[in-house]
Amino acid sequence: MSAPVLAEQALPPVPAAPKRSSWSNYLRQPTVALSLLVLLVMALMAIFAPLIADEPAGAGPDVLQPPSGAHWFGTDDLGQDIFAQVVWGTRTSMVIGLAASLIAIVLGTAIGLAAAYFRPIDAVATVITDVMLALPTLPLMIMLAAVVNPSVWTLTLIIGFFAWPEVARLIRSQGLVISAMPYIDGARVLGATGWRIVTREILPAVVALMVVSVLLTASRAVISEAGLSFLGLGDPDAWSWGRILLNAQRSGTIAIAWWQTLFPSLAILFLVLAATLAGTRFNDSRDPRRNGG
C-alpha cells in the first residue's frame, strides 16, 4: 500500500481545516452572528478610538452629569466623558486580551505538542503544567504586578504567562489522540522526522482547538486585566475598563453616579460573553455528533 493511500485511510478525527459545511453551520447560528458582530464593533472601536472620541484628560465643567445627548454615558467627578473613557479603554483591554492570549497560545501549543509526541518531555511538561495549574493565579499576578513597573506590556506578559497551562493541557490531550493514529505510524515508517510529524501532521489537526483557546483565553485575559487595574496595578497612563471602575471607587461616587460603573461593566460583560459564545459555538460546530457526521 502506498503512502498516499495509507494517509487517506487514516484521517484524524479533527481535520486540519474546517469543512465548508461546518463553517456554514457555524455562521448561520444567531448567537454566533451576534457575537461576531459585537467583537467586530469593539475591534473597530479600538482601532478608530482617536476618530470616535478625544482621549480623556484634565477636568471639565460638567461634573457627575447623568447620561444625556451631550454625554452619552455621563461624566465622572472630574467632568470627563465616560463614553470617551470606555472607547479608549476598549483599545487597551483588547490589546492586552489578544496579546496575552497569543502568548498563552504559543507557549501552550508548543509545550502541549512536545509533550504529546516526545515521551521523554511528556513527564516533565505534565508536572510543570500541573504545578502551574495548582498555583493561586490571582495572588501571584497581584504580587508580580506590584513588583514590576506597571504598564500595558508588563500586564500582558504577566497574564499571558499564567494562562498557558490550560492551553497546554488541552493541546496535549488532543495531540495524544492524534499521535496514536495509524497514519502517524506510517509517517514514521516512511522516515519522517519528529519535527515534521509534529508541524505537518499533528499541528494542523489541533488548529480548531487553538482557535477556541484564543477566544476563551482572550476573554479571561480581559477579566484579569480589569481586575488588576481595579486594584490599582494597571498602567496609570492608559485608559482601561478596570481603571474606569477604579476611578469610580476612589471618588466615592458609586452610590450616586451609577453610570460610572455600569457602562465599563457592560463593556466587559459584552466582550467576554461574545468571545466565549463564539469560541464554544465554533467548537460545537466541529463536533461530528452535532453535525450528523
Short mmCIF file of C-alpha atoms in Angstrom, two decimals, residues 42-257:
data_model
loop_
_atom_site.label_atom_id
_atom_site.label_comp_id
_atom_site.label_asym_id
_atom_site.label_seq_id
_atom_site.Cartn_x
_atom_site.Cartn_y
_atom_site.Cartn_z
CA MET A 42 -15.33 46.53 19.62
CA ALA A 43 -12.35 45.87 17.35
CA LEU A 44 -13.29 48.83 15.15
CA MET A 45 -13.83 50.95 18.25
CA ALA A 46 -10.35 50.07 19.47
CA ILE A 47 -8.72 50.77 16.11
CA PHE A 48 -10.50 54.05 15.42
CA ALA A 49 -10.68 55.34 19.01
CA PRO A 50 -8.97 58.67 18.16
CA LEU A 51 -11.59 59.30 15.47
CA ILE A 52 -14.51 58.44 17.73
CA ALA A 53 -13.66 60.46 20.83
CA ASP A 54 -10.85 62.60 22.19
CA GLU A 55 -8.69 60.95 24.81
CA PRO A 56 -9.98 62.00 28.27
CA ALA A 57 -7.63 64.38 30.05
CA GLY A 58 -7.84 67.18 32.59
CA ALA A 59 -11.07 68.38 34.16
CA GLY A 60 -14.30 69.61 32.66
CA PRO A 61 -17.17 71.80 33.83
CA ASP A 62 -19.86 69.10 33.61
CA VAL A 63 -19.21 67.15 36.80
CA LEU A 64 -21.19 63.97 37.58
CA GLN A 65 -23.68 64.54 34.78
CA PRO A 66 -26.01 61.60 34.04
CA PRO A 67 -26.25 60.16 30.51
CA SER A 68 -27.60 62.72 28.07
CA GLY A 69 -27.34 63.85 24.48
CA ALA A 70 -24.17 65.78 25.25
CA HIS A 71 -22.59 62.94 27.24
CA TRP A 72 -23.96 59.58 26.17
CA PHE A 73 -22.55 57.70 29.16
CA GLY A 74 -22.48 60.64 31.58
CA THR A 75 -19.42 62.22 33.22
CA ASP A 76 -17.28 61.44 36.26
CA ASP A 77 -16.27 63.53 39.26
CA LEU A 78 -13.68 65.38 37.14
CA GLY A 79 -16.13 66.17 34.36
CA GLN A 80 -14.54 63.69 31.98
CA ASP A 81 -16.77 61.93 29.48
CA ILE A 82 -17.41 58.27 30.39
CA PHE A 83 -18.12 57.35 26.76
CA ALA A 84 -14.64 58.57 25.76
CA GLN A 85 -13.13 56.60 28.64
CA VAL A 86 -14.91 53.41 27.56
CA VAL A 87 -13.85 53.88 23.93
CA TRP A 88 -10.21 54.40 24.83
CA GLY A 89 -10.43 51.64 27.42
CA THR A 90 -11.57 49.26 24.67
CA ARG A 91 -8.24 49.73 22.91
CA THR A 92 -6.17 48.87 25.99
CA SER A 93 -8.34 46.00 27.15
CA MET A 94 -8.46 44.36 23.71
CA VAL A 95 -4.73 44.78 23.11
CA ILE A 96 -3.91 43.15 26.44
CA GLY A 97 -6.50 40.43 25.92
CA LEU A 98 -5.32 39.49 22.42
CA ALA A 99 -1.59 39.81 23.14
CA ALA A 100 -1.80 37.81 26.37
CA SER A 101 -3.89 35.20 24.58
CA LEU A 102 -1.32 34.87 21.78
CA ILE A 103 1.48 34.44 24.33
CA ALA A 104 -0.50 31.72 26.09
CA ILE A 105 -1.38 30.00 22.80
CA VAL A 106 2.22 29.96 21.54
CA LEU A 107 3.63 28.65 24.82
CA GLY A 108 0.77 26.25 25.49
CA THR A 109 0.73 24.83 21.97
CA ALA A 110 4.50 24.33 21.86
CA ILE A 111 4.58 22.62 25.25
CA GLY A 112 1.42 20.59 24.60
CA LEU A 113 2.59 19.28 21.21
CA ALA A 114 6.05 18.46 22.54
CA ALA A 115 4.53 16.57 25.47
CA ALA A 116 2.09 14.72 23.20
CA TYR A 117 4.69 13.38 20.77
CA PHE A 118 8.01 13.26 22.61
CA ARG A 119 7.54 10.92 25.56
CA PRO A 120 10.66 11.99 27.50
CA ILE A 121 9.32 15.57 27.51
CA ASP A 122 5.81 14.50 28.50
CA ALA A 123 6.59 13.67 32.12
CA VAL A 124 8.41 16.93 32.78
CA ALA A 125 5.87 19.07 30.90
CA THR A 126 2.95 17.40 32.69
CA VAL A 127 4.47 18.05 36.13
CA ILE A 128 5.19 21.70 35.30
CA THR A 129 1.69 22.18 33.89
CA ASP A 130 0.04 20.59 36.92
CA VAL A 131 2.10 22.75 39.28
CA MET A 132 1.18 25.90 37.35
CA LEU A 133 -2.49 24.97 37.41
CA ALA A 134 -2.35 24.35 41.17
CA LEU A 135 -0.84 27.75 41.93
CA PRO A 136 -3.12 30.57 43.17
CA THR A 137 -3.04 32.60 39.97
CA LEU A 138 -4.65 35.84 41.10
CA PRO A 139 -2.45 36.43 44.17
CA LEU A 140 0.66 35.69 42.13
CA MET A 141 -0.40 38.08 39.38
CA ILE A 142 -1.08 40.76 42.00
CA MET A 143 2.34 40.19 43.56
CA LEU A 144 4.20 40.37 40.25
CA ALA A 145 2.22 43.38 39.04
CA ALA A 146 3.01 45.18 42.30
CA VAL A 147 6.74 44.45 42.00
CA VAL A 148 7.33 45.39 38.36
CA ASN A 149 6.73 48.77 36.76
CA PRO A 150 3.02 48.82 35.79
CA SER A 151 2.47 49.14 32.05
CA VAL A 152 0.37 47.62 29.30
CA TRP A 153 3.15 45.27 28.25
CA THR A 154 4.07 44.07 31.74
CA LEU A 155 0.42 43.26 32.39
CA THR A 156 0.29 41.43 29.06
CA LEU A 157 3.33 39.32 29.91
CA ILE A 158 2.08 38.51 33.41
CA ILE A 159 -1.39 37.49 32.27
CA GLY A 160 -0.07 35.53 29.28
CA PHE A 161 2.46 33.67 31.41
CA PHE A 162 -0.19 32.39 33.81
CA ALA A 163 -2.65 31.48 31.05
CA TRP A 164 -0.61 28.93 29.05
CA PRO A 165 -1.06 25.82 31.30
CA GLU A 166 -4.74 25.39 30.44
CA VAL A 167 -3.92 25.65 26.74
CA ALA A 168 -1.06 23.17 27.09
CA ARG A 169 -3.29 20.61 28.79
CA LEU A 170 -5.95 20.86 26.05
CA ILE A 171 -3.43 20.66 23.21
CA ARG A 172 -1.63 17.74 24.84
CA SER A 173 -4.87 15.78 25.27
CA GLN A 174 -5.81 16.25 21.62
CA GLY A 175 -2.23 15.67 20.50
CA LEU A 176 -2.08 12.30 22.28
CA VAL A 177 -5.14 11.17 20.33
CA ILE A 178 -3.64 12.27 17.03
CA SER A 179 -0.24 10.73 17.85
CA ALA A 180 -1.87 7.32 18.26
CA MET A 181 -3.40 7.40 14.77
CA PRO A 182 -2.14 4.83 12.24
CA TYR A 183 -1.13 7.46 9.70
CA ILE A 184 1.37 8.85 12.25
CA ASP A 185 2.95 5.41 12.48
CA GLY A 186 3.01 5.33 8.69
CA ALA A 187 4.83 8.66 8.61
CA ARG A 188 7.46 7.29 10.99
CA VAL A 189 7.94 4.19 8.85
CA LEU A 190 8.47 6.38 5.81
CA GLY A 191 11.26 8.19 7.64
CA ALA A 192 9.56 11.44 8.64
CA THR A 193 11.35 13.28 11.42
CA GLY A 194 9.68 14.12 14.72
CA TRP A 195 9.71 17.83 13.82
CA ARG A 196 7.94 17.17 10.52
CA ILE A 197 5.33 14.93 12.12
CA VAL A 198 4.56 17.49 14.82
CA THR A 199 4.43 20.51 12.49
CA ARG A 200 2.91 18.91 9.38
CA GLU A 201 0.64 16.24 10.80
CA ILE A 202 -0.30 16.91 14.42
CA LEU A 203 -0.34 20.73 14.47
CA PRO A 204 -2.92 21.12 11.65
CA ALA A 205 -5.21 18.70 13.49
CA VAL A 206 -5.33 20.92 16.60
CA VAL A 207 -5.84 24.26 14.82
CA ALA A 208 -9.56 24.24 15.61
CA LEU A 209 -8.79 23.76 19.30
CA MET A 210 -6.29 26.63 19.10
CA VAL A 211 -8.97 28.94 17.67
CA VAL A 212 -11.28 28.11 20.56
CA SER A 213 -8.45 28.60 23.03
CA VAL A 214 -7.60 32.03 21.60
CA LEU A 215 -11.15 33.28 22.13
CA LEU A 216 -11.59 31.80 25.60
CA THR A 217 -8.14 32.82 26.80
CA ALA A 218 -8.60 36.35 25.50
CA SER A 219 -11.87 36.71 27.40
CA ARG A 220 -10.22 35.56 30.63
CA ALA A 221 -7.29 37.91 29.99
CA VAL A 222 -9.68 40.87 29.72
CA ILE A 223 -11.19 39.94 33.07
CA SER A 224 -7.73 39.59 34.63
CA GLU A 225 -6.64 42.97 33.27
CA ALA A 226 -9.79 44.64 34.57
CA GLY A 227 -9.26 43.08 37.99
CA LEU A 228 -5.62 44.14 38.23
CA SER A 229 -6.41 47.66 37.03
CA PHE A 230 -9.26 47.93 39.51
CA LEU A 231 -6.76 47.07 42.26
CA GLY A 232 -4.55 49.94 41.10
CA LEU A 233 -1.98 47.70 39.40
CA GLY A 234 -2.72 48.76 35.83
CA ASP A 235 -0.96 51.24 33.58
CA PRO A 236 -1.69 54.71 35.04
CA ASP A 237 -1.07 56.32 31.64
CA ALA A 238 -3.51 54.18 29.66
CA TRP A 239 -7.29 54.07 29.90
CA SER A 240 -8.83 50.67 30.52
CA TRP A 241 -12.19 49.45 31.74
CA GLY A 242 -10.64 48.45 35.05
CA ARG A 243 -9.18 51.92 35.52
CA ILE A 244 -12.62 53.49 34.98
CA LEU A 245 -14.02 51.29 37.75
CA LEU A 246 -11.06 52.17 39.97
CA ASN A 247 -11.65 55.91 39.47
CA ALA A 248 -15.30 55.48 40.37
CA GLN A 249 -14.38 53.61 43.53
CA ARG A 250 -11.73 56.13 44.56
CA SER A 251 -14.00 59.11 44.01
CA GLY A 252 -16.62 57.62 46.35
CA THR A 253 -19.44 58.45 43.92
CA ILE A 254 -20.52 54.90 43.04
CA ALA A 255 -23.73 55.21 45.05
CA ILE A 256 -24.82 58.47 43.41
CA ALA A 257 -23.28 58.10 39.93
#
